[in-house]
PDB file of C-alpha atoms in Angstrom:
ATOM      1  CA  MET A 162     -21.226 -12.198 -14.362  1.00  0.00           C
ATOM      2  CA  HIS A 163     -19.424 -10.406 -11.530  1.00  0.00           C
ATOM      3  CA  THR A 164     -15.661 -10.899 -11.373  1.00  0.00           C
ATOM      4  CA  ALA A 165     -15.727 -10.614  -7.583  1.00  0.00           C
ATOM      5  CA  THR A 166     -17.684 -13.909  -7.377  1.00  0.00           C
ATOM      6  CA  VAL A 167     -15.626 -15.822  -9.948  1.00  0.00           C
ATOM      7  CA  PRO A 168     -12.678 -17.988  -8.821  1.00  0.00           C
ATOM      8  CA  ARG A 169      -9.203 -16.717  -9.642  1.00  0.00           C
ATOM      9  CA  TYR A 170      -6.461 -19.200 -10.367  1.00  0.00           C
ATOM     10  CA  HIS A 171      -2.854 -19.381 -11.440  1.00  0.00           C
ATOM     11  CA  LEU A 172      -3.523 -22.243 -13.866  1.00  0.00           C
ATOM     12  CA  TYR A 173      -7.085 -23.596 -13.712  1.00  0.00           C
ATOM     13  CA  GLY A 174      -7.651 -25.267 -10.342  1.00  0.00           C
ATOM     14  CA  GLU A 175      -4.245 -24.171  -9.018  1.00  0.00           C
ATOM     15  CA  ASN A 176      -3.527 -21.281  -6.679  1.00  0.00           C
ATOM     16  CA  ASP A 177       0.231 -21.715  -6.226  1.00  0.00           C
ATOM     17  CA  ARG A 178       1.896 -18.413  -7.169  1.00  0.00           C
ATOM     18  CA  ALA A 179       5.473 -19.618  -6.758  1.00  0.00           C
ATOM     19  CA  ASP A 180       6.020 -19.661 -10.523  1.00  0.00           C
ATOM     20  CA  ASP A 181       4.588 -16.237 -11.334  1.00  0.00           C
ATOM     21  CA  PHE A 182       8.082 -14.924 -12.083  1.00  0.00           C
ATOM     22  CA  ASP A 183       9.011 -15.273 -15.769  1.00  0.00           C
ATOM     23  CA  PHE A 184       6.306 -17.932 -16.176  1.00  0.00           C
ATOM     24  CA  PHE A 185       5.554 -19.949 -19.320  1.00  0.00           C
ATOM     25  CA  HIS A 186       3.357 -23.034 -19.683  1.00  0.00           C
ATOM     26  CA  ILE A 187       1.810 -24.931 -22.590  1.00  0.00           C
ATOM     27  CA  GLU A 188      -0.471 -27.965 -22.592  1.00  0.00           C
ATOM     28  CA  THR A 189      -3.047 -29.581 -24.835  1.00  0.00           C
ATOM     29  CA  ILE A 190      -6.715 -28.807 -24.298  1.00  0.00           C
ATOM     30  CA  ARG A 191      -7.222 -32.492 -23.476  1.00  0.00           C
ATOM     31  CA  THR A 192      -4.681 -32.457 -20.613  1.00  0.00           C
ATOM     32  CA  ARG A 193      -6.756 -30.326 -18.252  1.00  0.00           C
ATOM     33  CA  SER A 194     -10.244 -30.585 -19.751  1.00  0.00           C
ATOM     34  CA  ALA A 195     -10.741 -34.314 -20.328  1.00  0.00           C
ATOM     35  CA  PRO A 196     -10.403 -35.301 -16.620  1.00  0.00           C
ATOM     36  CA  LEU A 197     -12.990 -32.599 -15.817  1.00  0.00           C
ATOM     37  CA  GLY A 198     -15.567 -33.811 -18.327  1.00  0.00           C
ATOM     38  CA  TRP A 199     -14.385 -31.311 -20.952  1.00  0.00           C
ATOM     39  CA  SER A 200     -15.818 -28.460 -18.874  1.00  0.00           C
ATOM     40  CA  LEU A 201     -14.022 -25.590 -17.121  1.00  0.00           C
ATOM     41  CA  ASP A 202     -16.212 -23.357 -14.950  1.00  0.00           C
ATOM     42  CA  ALA A 203     -16.027 -19.575 -15.313  1.00  0.00           C
ATOM     43  CA  HIS A 204     -12.791 -18.279 -13.802  1.00  0.00           C
ATOM     44  CA  SER A 205      -9.983 -15.795 -14.342  1.00  0.00           C
ATOM     45  CA  HIS A 206      -6.206 -15.688 -13.998  1.00  0.00           C
ATOM     46  CA  ILE A 207      -4.736 -12.848 -11.976  1.00  0.00           C
ATOM     47  CA  HIS A 208      -1.337 -12.700 -13.661  1.00  0.00           C
ATOM     48  CA  LEU A 209      -1.516 -14.796 -16.819  1.00  0.00           C
ATOM     49  CA  PHE A 210      -2.184 -14.065 -20.455  1.00  0.00           C
ATOM     50  CA  GLN A 211      -3.638 -17.090 -22.227  1.00  0.00           C
ATOM     51  CA  CYS A 212      -3.907 -18.093 -25.874  1.00  0.00           C
ATOM     52  CA  LEU A 213      -6.161 -21.062 -26.642  1.00  0.00           C
ATOM     53  CA  MET A 214      -6.311 -22.531 -30.138  1.00  0.00           C
ATOM     54  CA  ILE A 215      -8.738 -25.259 -31.181  1.00  0.00           C
ATOM     55  CA  THR A 216      -7.406 -27.392 -34.042  1.00  0.00           C
ATOM     56  CA  ALA A 217     -10.182 -30.025 -34.098  1.00  0.00           C
ATOM     57  CA  GLY A 218     -13.572 -30.290 -32.421  1.00  0.00           C
ATOM     58  CA  GLU A 219     -15.145 -27.160 -30.993  1.00  0.00           C
ATOM     59  CA  GLY A 220     -15.699 -25.238 -27.794  1.00  0.00           C
ATOM     60  CA  ARG A 221     -18.258 -22.940 -26.233  1.00  0.00           C
ATOM     61  CA  LEU A 222     -16.769 -19.872 -24.560  1.00  0.00           C
ATOM     62  CA  THR A 223     -18.722 -18.203 -21.754  1.00  0.00           C
ATOM     63  CA  ASP A 224     -17.748 -14.707 -20.648  1.00  0.00           C
ATOM     64  CA  ASP A 225     -19.295 -11.346 -19.771  1.00  0.00           C
ATOM     65  CA  THR A 226     -20.752 -11.039 -23.282  1.00  0.00           C
ATOM     66  CA  GLY A 227     -22.603 -14.377 -23.115  1.00  0.00           C
ATOM     67  CA  GLU A 228     -21.826 -17.635 -24.921  1.00  0.00           C
ATOM     68  CA  ARG A 229     -20.006 -18.071 -28.215  1.00  0.00           C
ATOM     69  CA  ARG A 230     -19.269 -21.155 -30.281  1.00  0.00           C
ATOM     70  CA  ILE A 231     -15.572 -21.403 -31.084  1.00  0.00           C
ATOM     71  CA  ALA A 232     -14.828 -23.307 -34.276  1.00  0.00           C
ATOM     72  CA  PRO A 233     -11.548 -25.002 -35.238  1.00  0.00           C
ATOM     73  CA  ASP A 234      -8.629 -22.782 -36.284  1.00  0.00           C
ATOM     74  CA  THR A 235      -9.817 -19.990 -33.990  1.00  0.00           C
ATOM     75  CA  ILE A 236      -7.536 -18.507 -31.341  1.00  0.00           C
ATOM     76  CA  VAL A 237      -8.981 -16.999 -28.168  1.00  0.00           C
ATOM     77  CA  PHE A 238      -6.704 -14.477 -26.471  1.00  0.00           C
ATOM     78  CA  THR A 239      -7.520 -13.852 -22.795  1.00  0.00           C
ATOM     79  CA  PRO A 240      -5.771 -11.060 -20.836  1.00  0.00           C
ATOM     80  CA  PRO A 241      -5.195 -11.346 -17.070  1.00  0.00           C
ATOM     81  CA  GLY A 242      -8.286 -10.851 -14.933  1.00  0.00           C
ATOM     82  CA  VAL A 243     -10.759 -11.550 -17.747  1.00  0.00           C
ATOM     83  CA  VAL A 244     -13.513 -14.061 -16.943  1.00  0.00           C
ATOM     84  CA  HIS A 245     -13.893 -17.099 -19.176  1.00  0.00           C
ATOM     85  CA  GLY A 246     -15.380 -20.595 -18.968  1.00  0.00           C
ATOM     86  CA  TRP A 247     -15.240 -23.452 -21.464  1.00  0.00           C
ATOM     87  CA  GLU A 248     -17.316 -26.406 -22.644  1.00  0.00           C
ATOM     88  CA  PHE A 249     -15.518 -28.556 -25.221  1.00  0.00           C
ATOM     89  CA  THR A 250     -16.876 -31.363 -27.341  1.00  0.00           C
ATOM     90  CA  PRO A 251     -15.224 -34.657 -26.342  1.00  0.00           C
ATOM     91  CA  ASP A 252     -11.837 -35.253 -27.949  1.00  0.00           C
ATOM     92  CA  THR A 253     -11.384 -31.593 -28.885  1.00  0.00           C
ATOM     93  CA  GLN A 254      -7.782 -30.986 -29.916  1.00  0.00           C
ATOM     94  CA  GLY A 255      -5.697 -27.864 -29.513  1.00  0.00           C
ATOM     95  CA  TYR A 256      -3.365 -26.014 -27.199  1.00  0.00           C
ATOM     96  CA  VAL A 257      -3.443 -23.589 -24.287  1.00  0.00           C
ATOM     97  CA  VAL A 258      -0.453 -21.288 -23.775  1.00  0.00           C
ATOM     98  CA  SER A 259      -0.137 -19.339 -20.513  1.00  0.00           C
ATOM     99  CA  PHE A 260       2.500 -16.721 -19.748  1.00  0.00           C
ATOM    100  CA  THR A 261       3.195 -13.669 -17.621  1.00  0.00           C
ATOM    101  CA  HIS A 262       3.851 -10.284 -19.219  1.00  0.00           C
ATOM    102  CA  ASP A 263       7.398 -10.228 -17.800  1.00  0.00           C
ATOM    103  CA  TYR A 264       8.178 -13.496 -19.602  1.00  0.00           C
ATOM    104  CA  LEU A 265       7.328 -11.941 -22.938  1.00  0.00           C
ATOM    105  CA  ALA A 266       9.151  -8.704 -22.115  1.00  0.00           C
ATOM    106  CA  GLY A 267      12.471 -10.547 -21.906  1.00  0.00           C
ATOM    107  CA  SER A 268      13.392  -9.553 -25.485  1.00  0.00           C
ATOM    108  CA  ASP A 269      13.179  -6.377 -27.575  1.00  0.00           C
ATOM    109  CA  ASP A 270      10.591  -7.895 -29.932  1.00  0.00           C
ATOM    110  CA  GLY A 271       8.679  -9.178 -26.933  1.00  0.00           C
ATOM    111  CA  ARG A 272       8.534  -5.725 -25.379  1.00  0.00           C
ATOM    112  CA  ASP A 273       6.948  -4.394 -28.564  1.00  0.00           C
ATOM    113  CA  LEU A 274       4.333  -7.144 -28.355  1.00  0.00           C
ATOM    114  CA  VAL A 275       3.677  -6.355 -24.695  1.00  0.00           C
ATOM    115  CA  ARG A 276       2.778  -2.822 -25.759  1.00  0.00           C
ATOM    116  CA  LEU A 277       0.377  -4.255 -28.344  1.00  0.00           C
ATOM    117  CA  LEU A 278      -1.176  -6.636 -25.832  1.00  0.00           C
ATOM    118  CA  ALA A 279      -1.514  -3.754 -23.380  1.00  0.00           C
ATOM    119  CA  GLY A 280      -4.042  -2.179 -25.721  1.00  0.00           C
ATOM    120  CA  GLN A 281      -6.396  -5.133 -25.847  1.00  0.00           C
ATOM    121  CA  GLY A 282      -8.544  -4.057 -22.913  1.00  0.00           C
ATOM    122  CA  GLU A 283     -10.457  -6.289 -20.523  1.00  0.00           C
ATOM    123  CA  SER A 284     -12.228  -8.803 -22.758  1.00  0.00           C
ATOM    124  CA  ASN A 285     -11.603 -12.051 -24.619  1.00  0.00           C
ATOM    125  CA  HIS A 286     -10.536 -11.590 -28.235  1.00  0.00           C
ATOM    126  CA  LEU A 287     -11.061 -13.987 -31.114  1.00  0.00           C
ATOM    127  CA  VAL A 288      -8.437 -14.205 -33.834  1.00  0.00           C
ATOM    128  CA  VAL A 289      -8.923 -16.231 -37.027  1.00  0.00           C
ATOM    129  CA  PRO A 290      -5.519 -16.400 -38.736  1.00  0.00           C
ATOM    130  CA  SER A 291      -5.149 -16.691 -42.492  1.00  0.00           C
ATOM    131  CA  GLY A 292      -4.216 -20.028 -44.044  1.00  0.00           C
ATOM    132  CA  ASP A 293      -0.463 -19.436 -44.146  1.00  0.00           C
ATOM    133  CA  ASP A 294      -0.361 -17.926 -40.674  1.00  0.00           C
ATOM    134  CA  ARG A 295      -2.566 -20.725 -39.330  1.00  0.00           C
ATOM    135  CA  LEU A 296      -0.107 -23.384 -40.495  1.00  0.00           C
ATOM    136  CA  LYS A 297       2.835 -21.532 -38.967  1.00  0.00           C
ATOM    137  CA  ILE A 298       1.013 -20.972 -35.681  1.00  0.00           C
ATOM    138  CA  CYS A 299       0.119 -24.665 -35.481  1.00  0.00           C
ATOM    139  CA  ARG A 300       3.748 -25.583 -36.101  1.00  0.00           C
ATOM    140  CA  TYR A 301       4.994 -23.189 -33.397  1.00  0.00           C
ATOM    141  CA  LEU A 302       2.470 -24.589 -30.916  1.00  0.00           C
ATOM    142  CA  GLN A 303       3.374 -28.174 -31.729  1.00  0.00           C
ATOM    143  CA  GLU A 304       7.104 -27.476 -31.359  1.00  0.00           C
ATOM    144  CA  MET A 305       6.620 -25.725 -28.018  1.00  0.00           C
ATOM    145  CA  ALA A 306       4.304 -28.438 -26.695  1.00  0.00           C
ATOM    146  CA  GLU A 307       6.729 -31.212 -27.648  1.00  0.00           C
ATOM    147  CA  GLU A 308       9.678 -29.432 -26.042  1.00  0.00           C
ATOM    148  CA  PHE A 309       7.664 -28.693 -22.915  1.00  0.00           C
ATOM    149  CA  GLU A 310       6.301 -32.240 -22.647  1.00  0.00           C
ATOM    150  CA  ASN A 311       9.829 -33.640 -22.954  1.00  0.00           C
ATOM    151  CA  GLY A 312      10.926 -31.602 -19.959  1.00  0.00           C
ATOM    152  CA  LYS A 313      12.978 -29.071 -21.924  1.00  0.00           C
ATOM    153  CA  ARG A 314      11.423 -26.129 -20.154  1.00  0.00           C
ATOM    154  CA  ARG A 315      14.198 -23.629 -20.658  1.00  0.00           C
ATOM    155  CA  ARG A 316      12.766 -20.131 -20.923  1.00  0.00           C
ATOM    156  CA  LEU A 317      15.116 -19.106 -23.716  1.00  0.00           C
ATOM    157  CA  VAL A 318      13.889 -21.973 -25.918  1.00  0.00           C
ATOM    158  CA  PHE A 319      10.266 -20.853 -25.888  1.00  0.00           C
ATOM    159  CA  ARG A 320      10.572 -17.061 -25.853  1.00  0.00           C
ATOM    160  CA  PRO A 321      11.469 -16.579 -29.558  1.00  0.00           C
ATOM    161  CA  LEU A 322       8.784 -19.055 -30.638  1.00  0.00           C
ATOM    162  CA  MET A 323       6.250 -17.301 -28.414  1.00  0.00           C
ATOM    163  CA  THR A 324       7.214 -13.955 -29.925  1.00  0.00           C
ATOM    164  CA  LEU A 325       6.741 -15.353 -33.441  1.00  0.00           C
ATOM    165  CA  LEU A 326       3.431 -16.923 -32.443  1.00  0.00           C
ATOM    166  CA  LEU A 327       1.977 -13.686 -31.103  1.00  0.00           C
ATOM    167  CA  ALA A 328       3.331 -11.672 -34.015  1.00  0.00           C
ATOM    168  CA  ARG A 329       1.497 -14.041 -36.364  1.00  0.00           C
ATOM    169  CA  MET A 330      -1.653 -13.935 -34.256  1.00  0.00           C
ATOM    170  CA  PHE A 331      -1.871 -10.161 -34.143  1.00  0.00           C
ATOM    171  CA  ALA A 332      -0.505  -9.382 -37.596  1.00  0.00           C
ATOM    172  CA  GLY A 333      -2.281  -6.255 -38.782  1.00  0.00           C
ATOM    173  CA  ALA A 334      -4.425  -5.995 -35.671  1.00  0.00           C
ATOM    174  CA  GLU A 335      -3.373  -2.423 -34.901  1.00  0.00           C
ATOM    175  CA  GLU A 336      -4.023  -1.183 -38.421  1.00  0.00           C
ATOM    176  CA  ALA A 337      -7.227  -3.169 -38.961  1.00  0.00           C
ATOM    177  CA  GLY A 338      -8.724  -2.252 -35.625  1.00  0.00           C
ATOM    178  CA  GLU A 339      -9.769  -5.868 -35.116  1.00  0.00           C
ATOM    179  CA  LEU A 340      -9.028  -5.803 -31.403  1.00  0.00           C
ATOM    180  CA  ASP A 341     -10.642  -2.730 -29.955  1.00  0.00           C
ATOM    181  CA  ALA A 342      -9.530  -1.853 -26.451  1.00  0.00           C
ATOM    182  CA  ALA A 343     -12.279  -1.803 -23.867  1.00  0.00           C
ATOM    183  CA  PRO A 344     -13.368   1.702 -22.886  1.00  0.00           C
ATOM    184  CA  GLY A 345     -12.169   3.269 -19.674  1.00  0.00           C
ATOM    185  CA  PHE A 346      -9.424   1.972 -17.501  1.00  0.00           C
ATOM    186  CA  SER A 347      -6.887  -0.516 -18.804  1.00  0.00           C
ATOM    187  CA  LEU A 348      -4.812  -2.380 -16.266  1.00  0.00           C
ATOM    188  CA  PHE A 349      -2.354  -3.044 -19.024  1.00  0.00           C
ATOM    189  CA  ARG A 350      -1.868   0.622 -19.790  1.00  0.00           C
ATOM    190  CA  PHE A 351      -0.982   1.089 -16.129  1.00  0.00           C
ATOM    191  CA  ARG A 352       1.485  -1.785 -16.347  1.00  0.00           C
ATOM    192  CA  ALA A 353       3.014  -0.321 -19.499  1.00  0.00           C
ATOM    193  CA  LEU A 354       3.499   3.016 -17.732  1.00  0.00           C
ATOM    194  CA  VAL A 355       5.023   1.287 -14.724  1.00  0.00           C
ATOM    195  CA  ASP A 356       7.368  -0.654 -17.012  1.00  0.00           C
ATOM    196  CA  THR A 357       8.585   2.651 -18.427  1.00  0.00           C
ATOM    197  CA  HIS A 358       8.888   4.708 -15.251  1.00  0.00           C
ATOM    198  CA  PHE A 359       9.305   2.371 -12.262  1.00  0.00           C
ATOM    199  CA  ARG A 360      12.956   3.294 -11.688  1.00  0.00           C
ATOM    200  CA  SER A 361      12.148   6.950 -11.140  1.00  0.00           C
ATOM    201  CA  GLU A 362       8.416   7.176 -10.366  1.00  0.00           C
ATOM    202  CA  ARG A 363       7.081   5.091  -7.491  1.00  0.00           C
ATOM    203  CA  THR A 364       3.930   6.870  -6.375  1.00  0.00           C
ATOM    204  CA  PRO A 365       0.399   5.953  -7.482  1.00  0.00           C
ATOM    205  CA  GLU A 366      -0.265   9.686  -7.863  1.00  0.00           C
ATOM    206  CA  PHE A 367       2.119   9.904 -10.823  1.00  0.00           C
ATOM    207  CA  TYR A 368       0.479   7.044 -12.712  1.00  0.00           C
ATOM    208  CA  ALA A 369      -3.054   8.144 -11.897  1.00  0.00           C
ATOM    209  CA  SER A 370      -2.206  11.591 -13.251  1.00  0.00           C
ATOM    210  CA  GLU A 371      -0.738  10.109 -16.438  1.00  0.00           C
ATOM    211  CA  MET A 372      -3.912   8.098 -16.921  1.00  0.00           C
ATOM    212  CA  GLY A 373      -6.228  11.005 -16.122  1.00  0.00           C
ATOM    213  CA  MET A 374      -7.985   9.429 -13.160  1.00  0.00           C
ATOM    214  CA  PRO A 375      -8.074   9.736  -9.355  1.00  0.00           C
ATOM    215  CA  VAL A 376      -5.796   7.481  -7.323  1.00  0.00           C
ATOM    216  CA  ALA A 377      -8.858   5.908  -5.696  1.00  0.00           C
ATOM    217  CA  ARG A 378     -10.133   4.705  -9.067  1.00  0.00           C
ATOM    218  CA  LEU A 379      -6.707   3.373 -10.045  1.00  0.00           C
ATOM    219  CA  ASN A 380      -6.566   1.439  -6.788  1.00  0.00           C
ATOM    220  CA  ARG A 381     -10.093   0.142  -7.283  1.00  0.00           C
ATOM    221  CA  TYR A 382      -9.287  -1.321 -10.688  1.00  0.00           C
ATOM    222  CA  CYS A 383      -5.954  -2.726  -9.538  1.00  0.00           C
ATOM    223  CA  ARG A 384      -7.723  -4.526  -6.700  1.00  0.00           C
ATOM    224  CA  LEU A 385     -10.471  -5.761  -9.000  1.00  0.00           C
ATOM    225  CA  PHE A 386      -8.119  -7.428 -11.463  1.00  0.00           C
ATOM    226  CA  THR A 387      -5.040  -8.283  -9.366  1.00  0.00           C
ATOM    227  CA  ASP A 388      -5.996  -8.127  -5.670  1.00  0.00           C
ATOM    228  CA  ARG A 389      -3.177  -5.589  -5.285  1.00  0.00           C
ATOM    229  CA  THR A 390      -3.140  -1.832  -4.743  1.00  0.00           C
ATOM    230  CA  ALA A 391      -1.419   0.454  -7.228  1.00  0.00           C
ATOM    231  CA  ALA A 392       1.460   0.985  -4.789  1.00  0.00           C
ATOM    232  CA  GLN A 393       1.876  -2.765  -4.350  1.00  0.00           C
ATOM    233  CA  SER A 394       1.836  -3.231  -8.122  1.00  0.00           C
ATOM    234  CA  ILE A 395       4.612  -0.670  -8.528  1.00  0.00           C
ATOM    235  CA  ARG A 396       6.688  -2.392  -5.856  1.00  0.00           C
ATOM    236  CA  ASP A 397       5.996  -5.746  -7.515  1.00  0.00           C
ATOM    237  CA  ARG A 398       7.503  -4.398 -10.733  1.00  0.00           C
ATOM    238  CA  ILE A 399      10.627  -3.197  -8.916  1.00  0.00           C
ATOM    239  CA  VAL A 400      11.069  -6.565  -7.226  1.00  0.00           C
ATOM    240  CA  LEU A 401      10.425  -8.340 -10.533  1.00  0.00           C
ATOM    241  CA  GLU A 402      13.238  -6.388 -12.183  1.00  0.00           C
ATOM    242  CA  ALA A 403      15.480  -7.193  -9.242  1.00  0.00           C
ATOM    243  CA  LYS A 404      14.678 -10.900  -9.633  1.00  0.00           C
ATOM    244  CA  ARG A 405      15.385 -10.699 -13.339  1.00  0.00           C
ATOM    245  CA  GLN A 406      18.780  -9.108 -12.873  1.00  0.00           C
ATOM    246  CA  LEU A 407      19.690 -11.447 -10.029  1.00  0.00           C
ATOM    247  CA  ALA A 408      18.714 -14.501 -12.073  1.00  0.00           C
ATOM    248  CA  PHE A 409      20.068 -13.532 -15.483  1.00  0.00           C
ATOM    249  CA  SER A 410      23.037 -11.229 -14.845  1.00  0.00           C
ATOM    250  CA  SER A 411      26.241 -11.323 -12.835  1.00  0.00           C
ATOM    251  CA  LEU A 412      25.913  -7.751 -11.564  1.00  0.00           C
ATOM    252  CA  PRO A 413      26.720  -7.309  -7.870  1.00  0.00           C
ATOM    253  CA  VAL A 414      23.692  -6.800  -5.649  1.00  0.00           C
ATOM    254  CA  SER A 415      24.816  -3.241  -4.923  1.00  0.00           C
ATOM    255  CA  GLU A 416      24.849  -2.328  -8.637  1.00  0.00           C
ATOM    256  CA  ILE A 417      21.393  -3.802  -9.103  1.00  0.00           C
ATOM    257  CA  ALA A 418      20.187  -1.702  -6.175  1.00  0.00           C
ATOM    258  CA  TYR A 419      21.605   1.490  -7.709  1.00  0.00           C
ATOM    259  CA  ASP A 420      20.160   0.622 -11.135  1.00  0.00           C
ATOM    260  CA  LEU A 421      16.722   0.301  -9.556  1.00  0.00           C
ATOM    261  CA  GLY A 422      16.967   3.731  -7.967  1.00  0.00           C
ATOM    262  CA  PHE A 423      17.977   2.759  -4.427  1.00  0.00           C
ATOM    263  CA  ASP A 424      20.592   4.985  -2.807  1.00  0.00           C
ATOM    264  CA  ASP A 425      21.309   2.398  -0.111  1.00  0.00           C
ATOM    265  CA  PRO A 426      21.907  -1.257  -1.130  1.00  0.00           C
ATOM    266  CA  ALA A 427      21.128  -2.371   2.424  1.00  0.00           C
ATOM    267  CA  TYR A 428      17.680  -0.775   2.184  1.00  0.00           C
ATOM    268  CA  PHE A 429      17.164  -2.487  -1.180  1.00  0.00           C
ATOM    269  CA  SER A 430      18.007  -5.830   0.446  1.00  0.00           C
ATOM    270  CA  ARG A 431      15.476  -5.194   3.219  1.00  0.00           C
ATOM    271  CA  VAL A 432      12.761  -4.334   0.694  1.00  0.00           C
ATOM    272  CA  PHE A 433      13.572  -7.450  -1.328  1.00  0.00           C
ATOM    273  CA  ARG A 434      13.549  -9.711   1.733  1.00  0.00           C
ATOM    274  CA  LYS A 435      10.261  -8.244   2.979  1.00  0.00           C
ATOM    275  CA  ASP A 436       8.608  -8.994  -0.360  1.00  0.00           C
ATOM    276  CA  THR A 437      10.138 -12.406  -1.106  1.00  0.00           C
ATOM    277  CA  GLY A 438      11.136 -13.831   2.262  1.00  0.00           C
ATOM    278  CA  GLU A 439      14.783 -14.215   1.248  1.00  0.00           C
ATOM    279  CA  SER A 440      17.814 -12.031   0.628  1.00  0.00           C
ATOM    280  CA  PRO A 441      18.851 -11.038  -2.914  1.00  0.00           C
ATOM    281  CA  GLN A 442      21.890 -13.315  -2.702  1.00  0.00           C
ATOM    282  CA  ASP A 443      19.839 -16.272  -1.484  1.00  0.00           C
ATOM    283  CA  PHE A 444      17.412 -15.749  -4.366  1.00  0.00           C
ATOM    284  CA  ARG A 445      20.316 -15.632  -6.845  1.00  0.00           C
ATOM    285  CA  ASN A 446      21.866 -18.793  -5.418  1.00  0.00           C
ATOM    286  CA  ARG A 447      18.557 -20.646  -5.671  1.00  0.00           C
ATOM    287  CA  GLN A 448      18.084 -19.609  -9.312  1.00  0.00           C
ATOM    288  CA  LYS A 449      21.610 -20.721 -10.222  1.00  0.00           C
ATOM    289  CA  ALA A 450      21.298 -24.076  -8.438  1.00  0.00           C
TER     290      ALA A 450
END
């Protein structure tokens, strides 16, 4: 299965990227699958991590390794860019959680989990939680789904529950070696490096050197999984941080520019407008509205 021939979506069947910033979404398996005959063709998500948990019924996961039967109480963790397709038995129950890495990185505990997720490579991972953890995970999912369904979609409500959910999912994973990273390049290692150094290091050459590979290979993998070059990915991270500070802080635009390593706030504003189509202040006003 070649990723270049597989459709890439935001959520399945949707290509609108307007909500890629600080994005969180949860729905039942039934919501999207039942209208489609309980079948989702092979696809990938450019920017989203997904966690799918079946609580009743069963599914058949298709990916680069072939087909696997997924029994109840199994969680499938899918990193961005990883191909997956689903066939569910009718009336399968469970949840699908989708989120961007910047959403999770909004807290200290979340940043630690991002580093763990960054090591999971480019494949789907199956997690079978223990009895106690399974009950807690089901409760977290139910609480988040009910809040989300009722329209209470405040980011701060879901973030701590999401952090607890992932901590339960991956408890002991690092020590047990249950989730081996795929060999070779990891897009998520690149993102972790960018998260650490984007204020001071903005050239693909720096990151390629840190990862022990030529810039051409780094660009090739970035394009494969995100349709972006390494340089564009670095700029995306800078703009993301700008959006975060504009949306969630009261710092003046000039201070945000200096914090992000810009000597000239006017140049920062031009960069921001070029990438987003609006000025930093207009973006802030829209977020506060």
